XYZ file of C-alpha atoms in Angstrom:
594
model
C 67.186 11.034 40.193
C 69.990 12.491 38.057
C 70.415 11.957 34.482
C 73.335 9.197 35.128
C 71.173 7.263 37.704
C 68.493 6.796 34.900
C 70.766 4.883 32.497
C 72.970 3.186 35.213
C 71.642 -0.361 34.270
C 73.023 0.070 30.855
C 75.983 -1.895 31.060
C 77.951 -4.260 28.533
C 77.087 -7.128 30.933
C 73.573 -6.555 31.654
C 73.020 -5.633 27.937
C 74.510 -8.672 26.822
C 72.398 -10.878 28.864
C 69.027 -9.078 27.745
C 70.232 -9.540 24.250
C 70.794 -13.319 24.595
C 67.591 -13.590 26.339
C 65.650 -11.750 23.494
C 67.147 -13.473 20.840
C 66.196 -16.725 22.270
C 62.777 -15.867 22.477
C 62.948 -14.621 18.894
C 64.685 -17.609 17.621
C 61.793 -19.710 19.610
C 58.551 -17.524 19.063
C 59.493 -16.854 15.136
C 60.004 -20.554 14.743
C 56.554 -21.540 16.296
C 54.984 -18.822 14.000
C 56.353 -20.336 11.280
C 58.542 -17.147 10.142
C 61.769 -19.210 10.679
C 62.421 -22.671 9.624
C 65.464 -23.961 11.489
C 67.723 -26.829 10.023
C 68.771 -29.666 12.275
C 72.164 -30.753 11.916
C 72.057 -34.573 11.799
C 75.676 -35.059 13.201
C 75.171 -32.797 16.432
C 71.417 -32.266 16.655
C 72.031 -28.379 16.756
C 69.443 -26.151 14.921
C 70.677 -23.200 12.503
C 68.973 -20.030 10.931
C 70.746 -18.375 8.237
C 70.349 -14.448 7.251
C 68.345 -13.306 4.530
C 71.939 -12.958 2.516
C 73.313 -16.249 3.636
C 76.372 -14.399 5.203
C 75.448 -15.038 8.965
C 74.212 -18.301 10.728
C 72.568 -18.503 14.324
C 73.310 -21.966 15.870
C 71.324 -23.188 19.024
C 69.907 -26.309 21.021
C 66.421 -26.718 21.310
C 63.802 -29.152 22.693
C 60.301 -29.516 20.715
C 57.355 -29.630 22.647
C 53.473 -29.832 21.999
C 52.114 -27.243 20.110
C 55.243 -26.888 18.279
C 56.991 -25.217 21.220
C 60.549 -24.301 20.838
C 62.386 -24.770 24.265
C 65.772 -23.064 23.470
C 69.077 -23.038 25.596
C 69.910 -19.018 25.605
C 73.297 -19.879 26.677
C 73.859 -22.170 23.782
C 73.192 -19.538 21.000
C 76.115 -19.053 18.808
C 76.199 -16.305 15.699
C 78.800 -16.987 13.282
C 79.910 -16.260 9.499
C 78.676 -18.837 7.308
C 81.299 -19.013 5.191
C 84.033 -20.011 7.914
C 82.054 -20.309 11.121
C 84.052 -17.514 12.600
C 82.279 -16.409 16.005
C 80.227 -12.981 15.921
C 78.855 -11.311 19.018
C 75.256 -11.280 19.427
C 73.651 -8.359 18.483
C 69.814 -8.208 18.783
C 69.102 -5.079 16.673
C 71.480 -7.020 13.941
C 69.039 -10.058 14.258
C 66.250 -8.089 12.957
C 67.972 -6.277 10.354
C 69.761 -9.516 9.118
C 66.576 -11.040 8.946
C 64.241 -8.147 7.777
C 62.875 -9.848 4.362
C 62.287 -13.527 6.321
C 60.224 -11.390 9.311
C 58.499 -9.481 6.550
C 59.659 -6.251 8.289
C 58.898 -3.327 5.763
C 60.697 -0.270 5.481
C 58.145 1.583 7.505
C 57.615 -0.730 10.348
C 61.373 -1.782 10.605
C 62.655 1.420 12.411
C 59.914 1.534 14.967
C 60.072 -2.157 15.612
C 63.922 -1.607 16.246
C 63.046 1.371 18.919
C 60.395 -1.160 20.201
C 63.135 -3.926 20.455
C 65.421 -1.326 22.061
C 63.307 -0.309 24.704
C 62.415 -3.971 25.451
C 66.052 -4.722 26.054
C 66.430 -1.520 27.954
C 63.569 -2.681 30.473
C 65.201 -6.274 30.683
C 68.505 -4.765 31.539
C 67.004 -2.778 34.316
C 65.234 -6.009 35.624
C 68.656 -7.524 35.753
C 70.054 -4.799 37.691
C 67.673 -5.207 40.818
C 68.356 -7.559 43.436
C 67.494 -10.972 42.573
C 64.169 -12.423 44.119
C 63.866 -16.296 43.934
C 60.768 -18.013 42.707
C 60.395 -19.303 46.165
C 60.317 -15.727 47.590
C 58.119 -14.577 45.261
C 55.778 -17.291 45.684
C 55.200 -16.184 49.268
C 55.172 -12.328 48.443
C 52.534 -9.771 48.261
C 50.202 -9.119 45.439
C 52.063 -5.769 44.494
C 55.491 -7.245 44.823
C 54.568 -10.155 42.862
C 53.331 -7.693 40.005
C 56.647 -5.730 40.152
C 58.481 -8.811 39.898
C 57.383 -10.033 36.757
C 60.226 -9.897 34.090
C 59.010 -11.343 30.995
C 55.702 -9.641 29.784
C 53.540 -11.074 27.383
C 55.146 -14.905 26.649
C 54.260 -14.795 22.892
C 55.249 -11.334 21.574
C 59.114 -10.437 21.450
C 59.003 -6.807 21.357
C 56.581 -6.844 24.398
C 57.770 -3.467 26.457
C 58.217 -0.833 23.831
C 56.276 2.066 25.710
C 57.621 4.452 23.341
C 56.738 7.828 24.567
C 58.330 7.065 28.057
C 61.817 9.221 28.179
C 64.470 7.613 30.782
C 63.269 9.260 33.968
C 59.725 8.460 33.331
C 60.634 4.894 32.875
C 61.489 4.705 36.362
C 58.636 6.833 37.201
C 55.894 4.683 35.659
C 57.046 1.317 34.561
C 55.505 -1.662 36.760
C 58.892 -3.431 37.554
C 59.906 0.006 39.055
C 57.662 -0.071 41.661
C 57.579 3.703 42.136
C 54.910 5.354 43.801
C 52.901 7.527 41.488
C 50.123 10.270 42.382
C 47.734 10.527 39.786
C 46.677 14.048 38.336
C 42.987 15.011 38.749
C 41.012 17.130 36.207
C 37.549 18.551 36.068
C 35.709 18.074 32.825
C 32.644 20.204 32.033
C 29.599 18.050 32.068
C 28.658 19.262 28.822
C 31.655 17.847 26.870
C 32.077 14.632 29.008
C 30.125 11.530 29.531
C 29.989 9.856 33.167
C 28.054 6.440 33.356
C 28.252 3.752 36.120
C 26.710 0.415 37.180
C 23.422 0.389 38.543
C 24.839 0.369 42.072
C 26.687 3.329 42.153
C 26.572 7.042 41.064
C 28.935 9.908 40.485
C 28.824 11.563 44.005
C 29.066 8.184 46.073
C 32.342 7.302 43.760
C 33.977 10.487 44.445
C 33.068 10.475 48.066
C 34.632 6.830 48.227
C 37.795 8.011 46.044
C 38.437 11.132 47.445
C 38.663 12.674 51.102
C 36.658 15.324 52.335
C 39.458 17.670 52.518
C 40.637 17.004 48.891
C 37.266 17.208 47.303
C 37.217 20.627 49.249
C 40.434 21.545 47.773
C 39.149 20.646 44.087
C 36.099 22.740 44.851
C 37.705 25.850 45.919
C 39.923 25.612 42.674
C 36.953 25.620 40.553
C 35.292 28.696 42.776
C 38.556 30.683 42.778
C 38.409 30.404 38.828
C 34.754 31.666 39.123
C 33.406 28.516 37.869
C 30.471 26.355 39.209
C 31.669 23.120 40.559
C 28.255 21.258 39.997
C 29.276 21.892 36.211
C 31.763 19.605 36.367
C 33.237 16.198 36.972
C 36.411 15.153 38.572
C 38.405 12.560 37.545
C 41.859 11.162 37.425
C 44.623 11.377 34.479
C 47.744 9.749 34.163
C 50.735 12.282 35.020
C 52.502 11.267 31.721
C 49.322 12.055 29.999
C 48.884 15.419 31.370
C 52.489 16.682 30.592
C 52.894 15.070 27.365
C 49.325 15.213 25.669
C 46.880 17.004 27.562
C 48.560 20.140 28.578
C 49.521 20.534 24.684
C 46.970 18.852 22.600
C 43.935 20.261 25.114
C 45.550 23.361 25.639
C 42.498 24.981 23.982
C 40.151 23.143 26.333
C 42.202 24.423 29.204
C 42.262 28.222 28.013
C 38.119 27.798 27.804
C 37.766 26.450 31.314
C 36.265 23.320 29.815
C 38.968 21.373 31.546
C 40.599 22.411 34.569
C 43.628 21.103 36.179
C 42.730 20.407 39.625
C 46.193 18.896 41.460
C 47.092 15.680 42.793
C 45.304 13.597 45.230
C 47.266 12.240 48.243
C 46.660 8.599 47.518
C 49.648 6.877 45.953
C 49.344 4.224 43.245
C 51.462 1.244 41.941
C 51.386 0.938 38.042
C 50.355 -2.307 36.794
C 51.570 -4.808 33.985
C 49.410 -3.022 31.512
C 51.149 0.447 32.392
C 47.857 2.576 32.149
C 46.247 0.818 35.208
C 47.164 1.986 38.708
C 46.396 -0.310 41.957
C 45.870 2.153 45.074
C 48.739 1.402 47.419
C 47.492 3.890 50.110
C 44.106 2.289 50.224
C 43.991 -1.011 48.375
C 40.262 -1.362 49.135
C 39.639 1.521 46.828
C 39.130 1.145 42.938
C 41.775 0.315 40.313
C 42.188 3.287 38.095
C 42.517 2.909 34.286
C 43.789 5.728 32.277
C 44.582 7.064 28.815
C 48.359 6.985 27.905
C 49.201 7.698 24.342
C 52.139 5.513 24.664
C 52.969 2.799 21.750
C 53.219 -0.618 23.536
C 52.793 -3.905 21.928
C 51.177 -3.104 18.699
C 48.807 -0.352 20.025
C 48.540 3.261 21.408
C 47.303 2.664 24.836
C 44.669 5.028 24.932
C 41.074 4.899 26.226
C 37.983 5.548 23.722
C 35.503 8.008 25.550
C 32.737 6.150 23.225
C 33.818 2.414 24.447
C 33.807 3.942 27.974
C 30.169 5.074 27.856
C 28.766 1.575 27.710
C 31.410 -0.003 29.838
C 29.361 -0.166 33.190
C 26.347 -1.607 31.348
C 28.553 -4.410 29.826
C 29.987 -5.146 33.188
C 26.602 -5.282 34.832
C 25.113 -7.682 32.482
C 28.073 -10.142 32.937
C 28.048 -9.550 36.697
C 24.400 -10.659 36.683
C 24.885 -13.668 34.342
C 27.741 -14.927 36.606
C 25.554 -14.221 39.793
C 22.658 -16.575 38.500
C 25.076 -19.412 36.976
C 25.191 -22.277 39.081
C 28.348 -23.682 37.571
C 30.469 -20.304 37.658
C 29.502 -19.744 41.217
C 30.477 -23.406 42.155
C 33.930 -22.812 40.851
C 34.400 -19.502 42.530
C 34.742 -17.400 39.109
C 34.239 -13.844 39.334
C 35.281 -10.585 37.698
C 36.290 -7.302 38.965
C 33.417 -5.061 37.484
C 34.433 -1.614 35.669
C 31.901 0.291 37.834
C 32.227 3.726 36.333
C 33.747 5.490 33.376
C 34.431 9.019 32.050
C 34.856 10.057 28.676
C 35.952 13.449 27.395
C 34.666 14.632 24.056
C 37.097 16.929 22.253
C 34.552 18.184 19.732
C 37.368 19.441 17.160
C 38.994 16.090 17.117
C 35.776 14.392 16.782
C 34.831 16.299 13.836
C 38.008 15.661 12.311
C 38.687 12.084 12.656
C 37.104 8.495 11.950
C 36.007 6.235 14.822
C 38.896 4.392 16.172
C 41.395 7.186 15.537
C 44.121 7.541 18.629
C 42.796 11.298 18.738
C 39.672 9.867 20.103
C 41.287 8.252 22.843
C 43.427 10.585 24.455
C 41.281 11.432 27.540
C 39.102 9.016 29.423
C 39.333 7.065 32.765
C 37.746 3.894 34.187
C 37.245 2.891 38.008
C 37.750 -0.729 38.378
C 36.908 -2.725 41.483
C 39.486 -3.990 43.911
C 40.035 -7.746 44.525
C 41.240 -7.227 48.198
C 37.848 -6.507 49.866
C 36.717 -10.070 48.609
C 39.590 -11.743 50.186
C 38.696 -14.632 52.739
C 41.102 -15.250 55.714
C 44.271 -17.190 54.546
C 43.690 -16.060 50.887
C 46.167 -13.771 48.696
C 46.603 -12.942 45.281
C 48.711 -13.387 42.403
C 48.517 -12.142 38.898
C 48.193 -15.311 36.923
C 51.102 -14.350 34.651
C 53.153 -15.229 37.340
C 52.622 -19.013 36.578
C 55.304 -18.284 33.678
C 57.795 -16.176 35.692
C 61.077 -18.176 35.794
C 63.994 -16.446 38.194
C 67.706 -16.079 37.453
C 68.456 -19.707 38.472
C 65.829 -20.940 35.706
C 63.175 -21.912 38.881
C 59.525 -21.172 38.085
C 56.900 -19.500 40.188
C 54.551 -22.242 39.384
C 56.922 -25.016 40.550
C 57.599 -22.834 43.814
C 53.742 -22.772 44.371
C 53.425 -26.413 43.768
C 56.171 -27.126 46.511
C 54.464 -24.513 48.706
C 50.945 -26.379 48.579
C 52.370 -29.652 49.659
C 50.440 -31.341 46.902
C 51.590 -33.724 43.962
C 51.942 -31.548 40.761
C 49.159 -33.187 39.053
C 46.936 -32.516 42.024
C 47.916 -28.926 42.298
C 47.489 -28.654 38.323
C 43.896 -30.169 38.754
C 42.808 -27.290 41.580
C 44.214 -24.939 38.727
C 42.186 -26.184 35.669
C 39.172 -26.155 37.669
C 39.254 -22.929 38.876
C 40.508 -21.176 35.428
C 39.654 -23.679 32.407
C 36.052 -24.785 33.668
C 34.438 -21.211 33.816
C 35.902 -20.419 30.565
C 34.696 -23.437 29.182
C 31.372 -23.191 30.582
C 30.921 -19.471 29.599
C 31.488 -20.598 25.926
C 29.253 -23.728 25.662
C 26.401 -22.119 27.862
C 26.639 -18.767 26.555
C 28.762 -18.216 23.463
C 30.922 -15.962 25.881
C 34.550 -15.690 25.163
C 37.332 -13.831 27.398
C 40.658 -12.505 26.945
C 42.028 -14.989 29.250
C 45.796 -14.525 28.926
C 47.977 -13.998 32.526
C 47.676 -10.313 32.997
C 43.951 -10.475 32.732
C 43.326 -13.050 35.282
C 44.199 -12.653 38.969
C 44.617 -15.782 41.042
C 43.105 -16.350 44.431
C 45.781 -18.500 46.495
C 45.573 -20.461 49.798
C 48.475 -22.500 50.686
C 49.920 -21.926 47.293
C 47.011 -23.498 45.703
C 44.868 -21.400 43.039
C 41.178 -21.906 44.924
C 39.402 -19.490 42.458
C 40.383 -16.744 39.612
C 39.134 -13.301 39.021
C 38.607 -12.253 35.511
C 39.330 -8.453 34.601
C 39.654 -6.125 31.636
C 35.684 -7.027 30.835
C 33.873 -4.423 28.321
C 37.083 -4.229 25.982
C 38.010 -7.851 25.963
C 35.038 -10.128 26.043
C 32.696 -11.078 22.966
C 29.536 -13.055 22.467
C 30.360 -15.274 19.569
C 26.803 -15.905 18.324
C 24.363 -13.695 16.481
C 21.461 -15.355 18.459
C 22.229 -14.651 21.899
C 19.994 -11.999 23.300
C 21.852 -9.012 24.432
C 20.339 -5.586 25.819
C 21.001 -2.770 22.927
C 23.674 -0.907 25.428
C 25.568 -4.158 25.468
C 25.499 -5.133 21.755
C 28.845 -3.820 21.305
C 30.413 -7.144 22.404
C 28.831 -9.229 19.642
C 31.411 -10.583 17.371
C 31.300 -12.395 13.987
C 32.893 -15.529 14.380
C 32.894 -18.749 12.368
C 32.244 -22.216 13.464
C 36.251 -22.696 12.862
C 37.464 -19.686 14.945
C 34.890 -20.373 17.833
C 36.956 -22.972 19.734
C 39.989 -20.838 19.278
C 38.990 -18.998 22.438
C 40.418 -21.563 24.048
C 42.689 -23.673 21.639
C 44.642 -20.604 20.622
C 43.987 -17.893 23.481
C 44.502 -20.673 26.354
C 46.338 -23.732 24.921
C 48.724 -22.254 22.590
C 49.252 -18.587 24.115
C 49.426 -19.901 27.793
C 49.628 -23.532 28.415
C 52.008 -24.230 26.004
C 54.384 -22.126 28.075
C 53.326 -23.484 31.322
C 53.593 -26.992 30.362
C 57.147 -26.681 28.811
C 58.318 -24.595 32.100
C 57.156 -27.629 34.387
C 58.368 -30.258 32.021
C 61.958 -28.478 32.057
C 62.152 -28.116 35.477
C 61.227 -31.934 35.772
C 57.923 -31.269 37.759
C 55.456 -32.398 35.509
C 56.011 -34.181 32.177
C 54.037 -33.213 28.987
C 51.827 -36.168 29.002
C 50.722 -35.562 32.402
C 49.705 -31.967 31.742
C 48.006 -32.407 28.784
C 46.280 -35.376 30.377
C 45.142 -33.148 33.224
C 43.870 -30.670 30.508
C 41.851 -33.362 28.905
C 40.433 -34.696 32.145
C 39.383 -30.869 33.177
C 37.426 -31.013 29.818
C 36.104 -34.209 29.895
C 35.086 -33.747 33.719
C 33.041 -30.618 32.366
C 31.348 -32.297 29.417
C 29.945 -34.887 31.716
C 28.323 -32.218 33.821
C 26.874 -30.718 31.151
C 25.126 -33.506 28.851
C 22.701 -30.616 27.275
C 25.449 -29.211 25.392
C 26.617 -32.485 23.927
C 25.821 -31.368 20.463
C 27.688 -28.258 20.797
C 30.731 -30.281 22.285
C 30.622 -32.151 18.934
C 30.197 -28.948 17.067
C 32.922 -27.015 18.582
C 35.245 -30.034 19.423
C 38.254 -29.355 21.761
C 39.836 -32.607 20.870
C 39.847 -31.985 17.074
C 43.130 -33.178 15.558
C 44.472 -29.823 14.745
C 43.416 -26.206 14.929
C 44.545 -23.007 12.896
C 48.086 -21.265 14.340
C 47.104 -17.779 15.033
C 50.515 -15.812 14.860
C 50.547 -12.840 17.155
C 53.987 -11.696 16.022
C 53.417 -11.683 12.476
C 50.440 -9.016 13.429
C 53.128 -6.727 15.106
C 55.772 -7.141 12.404
C 52.993 -6.154 9.714
C 51.607 -3.179 11.782
C 53.033 -2.297 14.968
C 50.862 0.908 15.373
C 47.733 -0.816 15.321
C 47.797 -4.888 15.003
C 44.105 -5.377 14.461
C 41.191 -3.442 13.995
C 39.428 -3.447 17.011
C 36.173 -3.011 15.371
C 36.303 -6.181 13.802
C 39.385 -8.111 15.412
C 38.952 -11.596 13.766
C 39.189 -10.108 10.275
C 42.629 -9.087 10.674
C 44.108 -12.065 12.475
C 47.346 -14.047 10.698
C 47.068 -17.823 10.513
C 50.052 -19.915 9.421
C 49.040 -23.513 8.593
C 47.619 -25.601 11.622
C 49.052 -27.050 14.892
C 48.514 -30.505 16.141
C 45.912 -30.310 19.106
C 47.555 -32.082 22.130
C 44.219 -32.879 23.290
C 43.887 -34.981 20.311
C 45.520 -38.327 21.750
C 42.864 -38.164 24.284
C 39.830 -38.082 22.234
């Protein structure tokens, strides 16, 4: 790809469309988080937001929905001089500099945030340059085509595709929307400086025999023996090509020189990058494991490394959860399952471990994780889609959720009932039966569809995301890391915030805007799902009262406020609840059904 090709999508027309879309999202989400307080004009009903110095005003039309959701018409947004109403061009970077004080953007954070916004805009322009695919087409597309077809990223975060560290050619090589085949770099780590752990039904030799062909294993072994090294002293493992070229070959140069780390080469299998950018699906052999890799790229509030220390107990956590699910009748009845993180390897750079504190990005530069593929578990007629796809809207304003409903032939409320039973019921049961919370956002869930209907869901990203919210639930010592200190007020937020505010808020508004399902029907179905579960579990009646999902209000947890405050590390991963940002309360849409 030539230097001209990699920027071909950066045209005035595409950039203007990307800017308008991003400003719409910024106005909507910052208003939701109460960073902005739009004023409504009583004469025409339009809303306005004025900049820090009152010289510029943004005007727009919006529909207000449950959970203080702002559905804004992107085409109707104007920017004008406050003094005389003279029109000004929309400029996304100007939006943030003009409102830097209102948004609380410090002099330290603002430049990096502008870089993330620019990268997000560039990604949006690239997606707009691709041939348009309708929601109806995607509704019948394959798993990886849907993954690559997502255009929005995280629904709450405005700067959600920063990926700072990728150059323009690397974006085309590694961004999931580019859909380019990727060959992973394989390394050998000397066993005295690496830790390999696996689930109880797997060992290192079995894993590598399944992941690498006999010819590839022989070539890698010959590489070590050719250097005078003993292959039995090393582990083979994959790394992200970007990480190899930009970090490992430089920062780990001493490890390479001393042969504690050895470059083996590439394996023949081609992979496709997933929405999380550091996870790869094996496109050549879909039945093989996903591979999750460390990559020191800044994206949405964190450098996307992998901690060697965290990797060590990851398989044990997955074994514990898989066993819990297998023994629970309710979870089995809903079809709920997880993609186990079956094996992990972490490399210990002793000098960095001596020089830095726990949680440092320098301790997250080299690790790998092997996660189960969902493909072997499919029954005839079933297919897969990331749950994030339910929020996808095509260029004509049609959602993939509505397209799936149409494909199913079901009434929208019936389709929604199937989805809620597959998705929400197991989350509720996990919480009330085991004090167990997941991170259930769209990218972490895979829908198993049949005839367009979600029949069951598969949860992924287990060990780094789940939490046991009680000091009393017995846990094996190696699993103790997932225990979290959570107050009674915070406990129900695992559903009220993570599901209702961060996913259902968008799904409901999208279906309502298309005229598919009105808000009252949507939230009534959610209330029915909660009530139906509660009726089947009278043994938790006291817990239902203690952690009431029908309460009048709940705290508004603000994700963008976290990123605007610190876009290098939004929260303390050792104690994430301690760094959350709140801004008043939201009225609970389920309160009407109490």
